[in-house]
PDB file of C-alpha atoms in Angstrom:
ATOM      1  CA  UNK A   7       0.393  10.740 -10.240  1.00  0.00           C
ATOM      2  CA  UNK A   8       1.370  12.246 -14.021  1.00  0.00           C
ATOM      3  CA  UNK A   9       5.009  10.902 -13.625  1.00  0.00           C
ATOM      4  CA  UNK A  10       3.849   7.521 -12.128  1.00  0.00           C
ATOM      5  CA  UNK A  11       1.425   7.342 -15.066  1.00  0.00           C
ATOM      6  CA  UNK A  12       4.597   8.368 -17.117  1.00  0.00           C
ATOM      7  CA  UNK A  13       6.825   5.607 -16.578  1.00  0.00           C
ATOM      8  CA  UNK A  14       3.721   3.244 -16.679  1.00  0.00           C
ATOM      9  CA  UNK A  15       2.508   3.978 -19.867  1.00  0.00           C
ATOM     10  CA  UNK A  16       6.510   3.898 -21.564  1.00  0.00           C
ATOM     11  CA  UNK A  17       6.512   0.670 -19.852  1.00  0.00           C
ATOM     12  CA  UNK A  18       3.558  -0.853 -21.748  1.00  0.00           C
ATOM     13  CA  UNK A  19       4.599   0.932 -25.170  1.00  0.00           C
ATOM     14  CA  UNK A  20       8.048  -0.579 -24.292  1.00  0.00           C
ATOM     15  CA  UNK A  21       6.214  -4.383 -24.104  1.00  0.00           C
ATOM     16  CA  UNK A  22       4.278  -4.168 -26.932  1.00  0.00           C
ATOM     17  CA  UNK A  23       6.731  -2.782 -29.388  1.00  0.00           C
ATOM     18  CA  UNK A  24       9.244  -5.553 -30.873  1.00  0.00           C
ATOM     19  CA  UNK A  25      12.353  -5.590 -29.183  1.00  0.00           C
ATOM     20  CA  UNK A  26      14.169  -4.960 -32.012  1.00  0.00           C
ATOM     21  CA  UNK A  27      12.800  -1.205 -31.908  1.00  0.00           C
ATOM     22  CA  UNK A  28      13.909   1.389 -29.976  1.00  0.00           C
ATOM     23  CA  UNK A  29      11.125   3.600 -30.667  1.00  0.00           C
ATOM     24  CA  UNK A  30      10.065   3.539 -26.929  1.00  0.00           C
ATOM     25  CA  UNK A  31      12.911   4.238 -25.199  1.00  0.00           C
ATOM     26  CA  UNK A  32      13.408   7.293 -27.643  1.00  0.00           C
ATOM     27  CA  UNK A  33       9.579   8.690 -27.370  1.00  0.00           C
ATOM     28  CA  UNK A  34      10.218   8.737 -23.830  1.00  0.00           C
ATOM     29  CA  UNK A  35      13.622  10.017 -23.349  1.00  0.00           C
ATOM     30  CA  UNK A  36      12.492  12.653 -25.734  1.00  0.00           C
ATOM     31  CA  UNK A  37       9.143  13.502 -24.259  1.00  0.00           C
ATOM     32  CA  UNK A  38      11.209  13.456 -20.552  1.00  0.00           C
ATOM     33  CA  UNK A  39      14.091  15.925 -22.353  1.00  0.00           C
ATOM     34  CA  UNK A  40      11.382  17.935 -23.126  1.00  0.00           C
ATOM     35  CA  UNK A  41       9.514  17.795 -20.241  1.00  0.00           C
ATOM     36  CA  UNK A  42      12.437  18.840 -18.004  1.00  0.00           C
ATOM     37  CA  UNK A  43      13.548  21.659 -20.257  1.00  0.00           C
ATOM     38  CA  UNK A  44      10.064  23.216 -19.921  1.00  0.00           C
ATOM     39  CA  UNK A  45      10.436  23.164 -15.901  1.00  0.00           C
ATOM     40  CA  UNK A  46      13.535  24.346 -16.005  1.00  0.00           C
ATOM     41  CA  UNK A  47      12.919  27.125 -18.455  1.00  0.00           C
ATOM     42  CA  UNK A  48      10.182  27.965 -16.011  1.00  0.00           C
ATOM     43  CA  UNK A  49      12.725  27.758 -13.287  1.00  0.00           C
ATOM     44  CA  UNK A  50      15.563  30.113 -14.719  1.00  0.00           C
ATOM     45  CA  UNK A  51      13.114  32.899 -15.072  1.00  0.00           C
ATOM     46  CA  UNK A  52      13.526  36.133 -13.246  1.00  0.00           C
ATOM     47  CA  UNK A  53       9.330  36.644 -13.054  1.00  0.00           C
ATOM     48  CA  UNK A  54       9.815  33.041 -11.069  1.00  0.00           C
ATOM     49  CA  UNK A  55      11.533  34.081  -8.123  1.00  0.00           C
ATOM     50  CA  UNK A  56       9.123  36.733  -7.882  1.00  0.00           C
ATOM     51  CA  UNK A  57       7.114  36.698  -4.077  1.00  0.00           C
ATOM     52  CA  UNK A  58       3.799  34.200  -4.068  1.00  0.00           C
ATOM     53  CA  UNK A  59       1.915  33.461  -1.345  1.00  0.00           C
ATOM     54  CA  UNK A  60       2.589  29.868  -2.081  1.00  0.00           C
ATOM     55  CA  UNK A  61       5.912  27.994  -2.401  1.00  0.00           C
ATOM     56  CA  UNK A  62       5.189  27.086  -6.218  1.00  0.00           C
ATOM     57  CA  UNK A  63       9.133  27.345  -6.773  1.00  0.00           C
ATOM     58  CA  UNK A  64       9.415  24.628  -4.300  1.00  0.00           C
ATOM     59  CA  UNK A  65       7.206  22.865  -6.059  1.00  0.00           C
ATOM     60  CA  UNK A  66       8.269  22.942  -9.519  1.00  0.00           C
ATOM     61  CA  UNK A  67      11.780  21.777  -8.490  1.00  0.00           C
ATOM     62  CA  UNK A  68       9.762  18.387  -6.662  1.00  0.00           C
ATOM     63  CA  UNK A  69       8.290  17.645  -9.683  1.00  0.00           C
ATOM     64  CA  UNK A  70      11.622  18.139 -11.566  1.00  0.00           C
ATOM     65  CA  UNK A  71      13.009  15.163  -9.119  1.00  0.00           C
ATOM     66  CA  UNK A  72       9.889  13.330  -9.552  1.00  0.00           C
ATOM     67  CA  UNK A  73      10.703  13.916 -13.695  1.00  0.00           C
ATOM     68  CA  UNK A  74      14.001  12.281 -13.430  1.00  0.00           C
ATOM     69  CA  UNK A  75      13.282   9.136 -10.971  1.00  0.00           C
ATOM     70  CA  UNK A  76      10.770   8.623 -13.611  1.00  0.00           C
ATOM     71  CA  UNK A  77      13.224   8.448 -16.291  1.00  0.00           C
ATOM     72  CA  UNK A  78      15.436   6.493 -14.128  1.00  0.00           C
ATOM     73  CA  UNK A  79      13.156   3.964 -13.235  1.00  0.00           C
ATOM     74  CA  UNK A  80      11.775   3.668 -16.846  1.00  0.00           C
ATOM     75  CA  UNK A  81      15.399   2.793 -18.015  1.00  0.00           C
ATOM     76  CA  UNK A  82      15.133   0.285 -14.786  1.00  0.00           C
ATOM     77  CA  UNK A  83      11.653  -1.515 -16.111  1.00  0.00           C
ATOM     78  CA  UNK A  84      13.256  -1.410 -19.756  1.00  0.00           C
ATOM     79  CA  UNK A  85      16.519  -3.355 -18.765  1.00  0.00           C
ATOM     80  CA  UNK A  86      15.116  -6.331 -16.691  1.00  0.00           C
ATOM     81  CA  UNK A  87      13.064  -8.953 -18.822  1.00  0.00           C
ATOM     82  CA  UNK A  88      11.408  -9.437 -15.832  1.00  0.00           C
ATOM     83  CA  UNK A  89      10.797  -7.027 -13.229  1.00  0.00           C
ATOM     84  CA  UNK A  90      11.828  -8.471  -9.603  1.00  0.00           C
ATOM     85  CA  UNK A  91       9.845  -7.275  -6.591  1.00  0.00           C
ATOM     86  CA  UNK A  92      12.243  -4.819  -5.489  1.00  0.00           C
ATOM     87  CA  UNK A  93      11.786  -2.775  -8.564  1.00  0.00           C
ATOM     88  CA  UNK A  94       8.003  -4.005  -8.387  1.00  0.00           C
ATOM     89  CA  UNK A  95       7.672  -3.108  -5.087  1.00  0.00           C
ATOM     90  CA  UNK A  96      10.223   0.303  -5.786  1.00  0.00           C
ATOM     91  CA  UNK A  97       7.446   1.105  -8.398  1.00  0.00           C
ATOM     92  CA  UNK A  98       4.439   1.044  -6.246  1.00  0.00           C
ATOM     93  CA  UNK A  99       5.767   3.237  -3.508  1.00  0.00           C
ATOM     94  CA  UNK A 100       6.721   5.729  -6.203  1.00  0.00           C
ATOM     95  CA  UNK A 101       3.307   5.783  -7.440  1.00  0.00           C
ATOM     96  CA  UNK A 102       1.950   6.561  -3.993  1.00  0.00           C
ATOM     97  CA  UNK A 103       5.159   9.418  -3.615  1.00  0.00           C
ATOM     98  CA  UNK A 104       3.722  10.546  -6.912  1.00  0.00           C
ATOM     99  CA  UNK A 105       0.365  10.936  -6.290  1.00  0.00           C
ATOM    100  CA  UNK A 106       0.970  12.790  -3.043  1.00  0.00           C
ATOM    101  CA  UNK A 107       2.895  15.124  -4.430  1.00  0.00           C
ATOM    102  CA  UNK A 108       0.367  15.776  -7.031  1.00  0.00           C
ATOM    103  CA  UNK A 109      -2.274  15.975  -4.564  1.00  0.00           C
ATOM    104  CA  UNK A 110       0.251  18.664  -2.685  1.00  0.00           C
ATOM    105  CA  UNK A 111       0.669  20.342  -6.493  1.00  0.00           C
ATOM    106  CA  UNK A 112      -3.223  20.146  -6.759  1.00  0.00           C
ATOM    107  CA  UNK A 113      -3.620  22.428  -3.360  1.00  0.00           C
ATOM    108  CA  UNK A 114      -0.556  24.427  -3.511  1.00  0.00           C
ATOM    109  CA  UNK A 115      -2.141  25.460  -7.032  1.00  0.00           C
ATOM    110  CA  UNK A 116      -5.705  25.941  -5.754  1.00  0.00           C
ATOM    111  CA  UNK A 117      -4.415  28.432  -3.118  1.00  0.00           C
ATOM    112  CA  UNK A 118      -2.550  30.510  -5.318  1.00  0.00           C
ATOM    113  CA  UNK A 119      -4.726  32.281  -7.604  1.00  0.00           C
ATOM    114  CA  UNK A 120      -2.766  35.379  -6.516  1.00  0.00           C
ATOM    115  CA  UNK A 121       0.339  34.048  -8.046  1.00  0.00           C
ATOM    116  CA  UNK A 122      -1.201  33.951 -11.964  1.00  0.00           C
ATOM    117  CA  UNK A 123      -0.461  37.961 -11.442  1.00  0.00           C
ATOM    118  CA  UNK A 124       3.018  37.788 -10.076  1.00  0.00           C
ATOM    119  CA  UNK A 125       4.819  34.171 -11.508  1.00  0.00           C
ATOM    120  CA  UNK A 126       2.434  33.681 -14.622  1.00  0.00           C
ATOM    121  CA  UNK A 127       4.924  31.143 -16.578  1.00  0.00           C
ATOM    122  CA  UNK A 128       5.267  29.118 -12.856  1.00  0.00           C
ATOM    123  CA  UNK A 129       1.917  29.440 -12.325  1.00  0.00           C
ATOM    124  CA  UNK A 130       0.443  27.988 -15.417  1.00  0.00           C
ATOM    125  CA  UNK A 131       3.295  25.481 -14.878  1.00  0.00           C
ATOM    126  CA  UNK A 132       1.739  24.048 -11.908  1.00  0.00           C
ATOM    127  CA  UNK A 133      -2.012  24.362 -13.514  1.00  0.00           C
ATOM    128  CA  UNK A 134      -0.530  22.107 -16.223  1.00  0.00           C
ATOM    129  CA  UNK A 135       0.993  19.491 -13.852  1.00  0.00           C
ATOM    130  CA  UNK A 136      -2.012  19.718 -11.292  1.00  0.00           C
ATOM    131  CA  UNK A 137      -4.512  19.196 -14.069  1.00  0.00           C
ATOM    132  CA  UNK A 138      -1.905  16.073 -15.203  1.00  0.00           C
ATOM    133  CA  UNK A 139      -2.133  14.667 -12.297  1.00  0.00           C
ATOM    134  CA  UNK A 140      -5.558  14.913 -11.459  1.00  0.00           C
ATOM    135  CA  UNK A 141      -6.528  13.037 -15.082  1.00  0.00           C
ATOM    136  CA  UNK A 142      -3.688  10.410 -14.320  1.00  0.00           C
ATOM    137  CA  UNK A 143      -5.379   9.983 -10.670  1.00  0.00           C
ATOM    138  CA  UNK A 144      -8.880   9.326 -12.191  1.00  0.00           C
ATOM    139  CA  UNK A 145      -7.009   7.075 -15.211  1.00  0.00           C
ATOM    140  CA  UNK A 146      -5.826   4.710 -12.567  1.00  0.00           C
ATOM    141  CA  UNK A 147      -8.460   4.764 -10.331  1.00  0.00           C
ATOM    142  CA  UNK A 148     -10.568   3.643 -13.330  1.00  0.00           C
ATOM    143  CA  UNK A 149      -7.835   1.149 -14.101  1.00  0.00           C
ATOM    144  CA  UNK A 150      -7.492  -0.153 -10.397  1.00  0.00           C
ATOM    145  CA  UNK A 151     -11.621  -0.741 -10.228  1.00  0.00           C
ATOM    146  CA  UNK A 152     -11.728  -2.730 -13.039  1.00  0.00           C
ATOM    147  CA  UNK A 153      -8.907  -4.640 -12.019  1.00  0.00           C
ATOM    148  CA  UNK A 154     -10.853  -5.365  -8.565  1.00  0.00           C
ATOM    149  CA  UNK A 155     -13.889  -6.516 -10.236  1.00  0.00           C
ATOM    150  CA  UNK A 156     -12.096  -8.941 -12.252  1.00  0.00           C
ATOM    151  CA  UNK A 157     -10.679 -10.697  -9.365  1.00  0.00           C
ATOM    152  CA  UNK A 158     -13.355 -10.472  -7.170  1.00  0.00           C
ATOM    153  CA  UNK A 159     -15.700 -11.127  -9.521  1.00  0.00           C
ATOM    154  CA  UNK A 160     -14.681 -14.007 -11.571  1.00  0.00           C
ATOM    155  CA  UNK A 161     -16.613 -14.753 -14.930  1.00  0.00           C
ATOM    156  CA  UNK A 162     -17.997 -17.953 -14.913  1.00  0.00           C
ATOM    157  CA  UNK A 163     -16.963 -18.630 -18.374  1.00  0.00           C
ATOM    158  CA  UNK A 164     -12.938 -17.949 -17.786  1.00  0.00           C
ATOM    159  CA  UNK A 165     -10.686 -20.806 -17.027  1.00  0.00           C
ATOM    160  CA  UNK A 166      -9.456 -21.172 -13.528  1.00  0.00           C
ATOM    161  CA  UNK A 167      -5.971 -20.390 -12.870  1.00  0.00           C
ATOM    162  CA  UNK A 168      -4.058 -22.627 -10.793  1.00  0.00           C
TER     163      UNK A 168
END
């Protein structure tokens, strides 16, 4: 859920920054460069294509697609003033993609402690995105319950929308 929560939070920094700066669009192009530079510096290693009992490797290169859809559909989000339901709609299903493939990250991670001996940089690697993913997942579940209370449970005191 890290790169769903990615794109999600660039969006919101993107709204509430004047449109006359850029400063979003660069934050987050930087923070993606970077971001896919690490995994692929993880990637190029020769220690990485070492045997573990887990495909990590796999792994790593998922999460470098999931890295640049989420750059792609940030630029998307950016570009419309107002998001159709296609891209609406595109979002959502990414953020369920996303959190199933950190939930596959999570486990993959969990039963590999054999790999921290053999593919150290790849294995941290996937600690770091697990762990990501696993805050992001509790961040929006947080976020999602407090957005069902408040419309199922109207104050009494707020105006009715029509």
């Amino acid at each position: 859920m890290i790169h769903f929560c990615l794109v999600h939070t660039a969006y919101h920094l993107h709204c509430w920054l004047p449109r006359s700066h850029r400063l979003s669009q660069v934050a987050v192009f930087l923070f993606g460069m970077g971001t896919l530079t690490l995994q692929l510096f993880v990637l190029l290693r020769p220690r990485s294509s070492r045997y573990c009992s887990q495909p990590l490797l796999a792994n790593l290169v998922g999460n470098m697609v999931f890295t640049l859809l989420s750059l792609g559909l940030f630029v998307l989000l950016t570009q419309a003033e107002l998001a159709p339901l296609t891209l609406r709609t595109t979002l959502a299903v990414f953020g369920v993609a996303s959190f199933g493939e950190g939930v596959c990250s999570g486990l993959l991670t969990l039963l590999a402690p054999d790999c921290e001996k053999t593919t150290p940089e790849l294995y941290y690697l996937s600690v770091l995105l697990s762990v990501g993913s696993l805050v992001s997942t509790v961040l929006f579940s947080g976020m999602g319950l407090i957005w069902l209370s408040k419309v199922t449970c109207p104050r009494s005191d707020a105006k009715p929308t029509v």
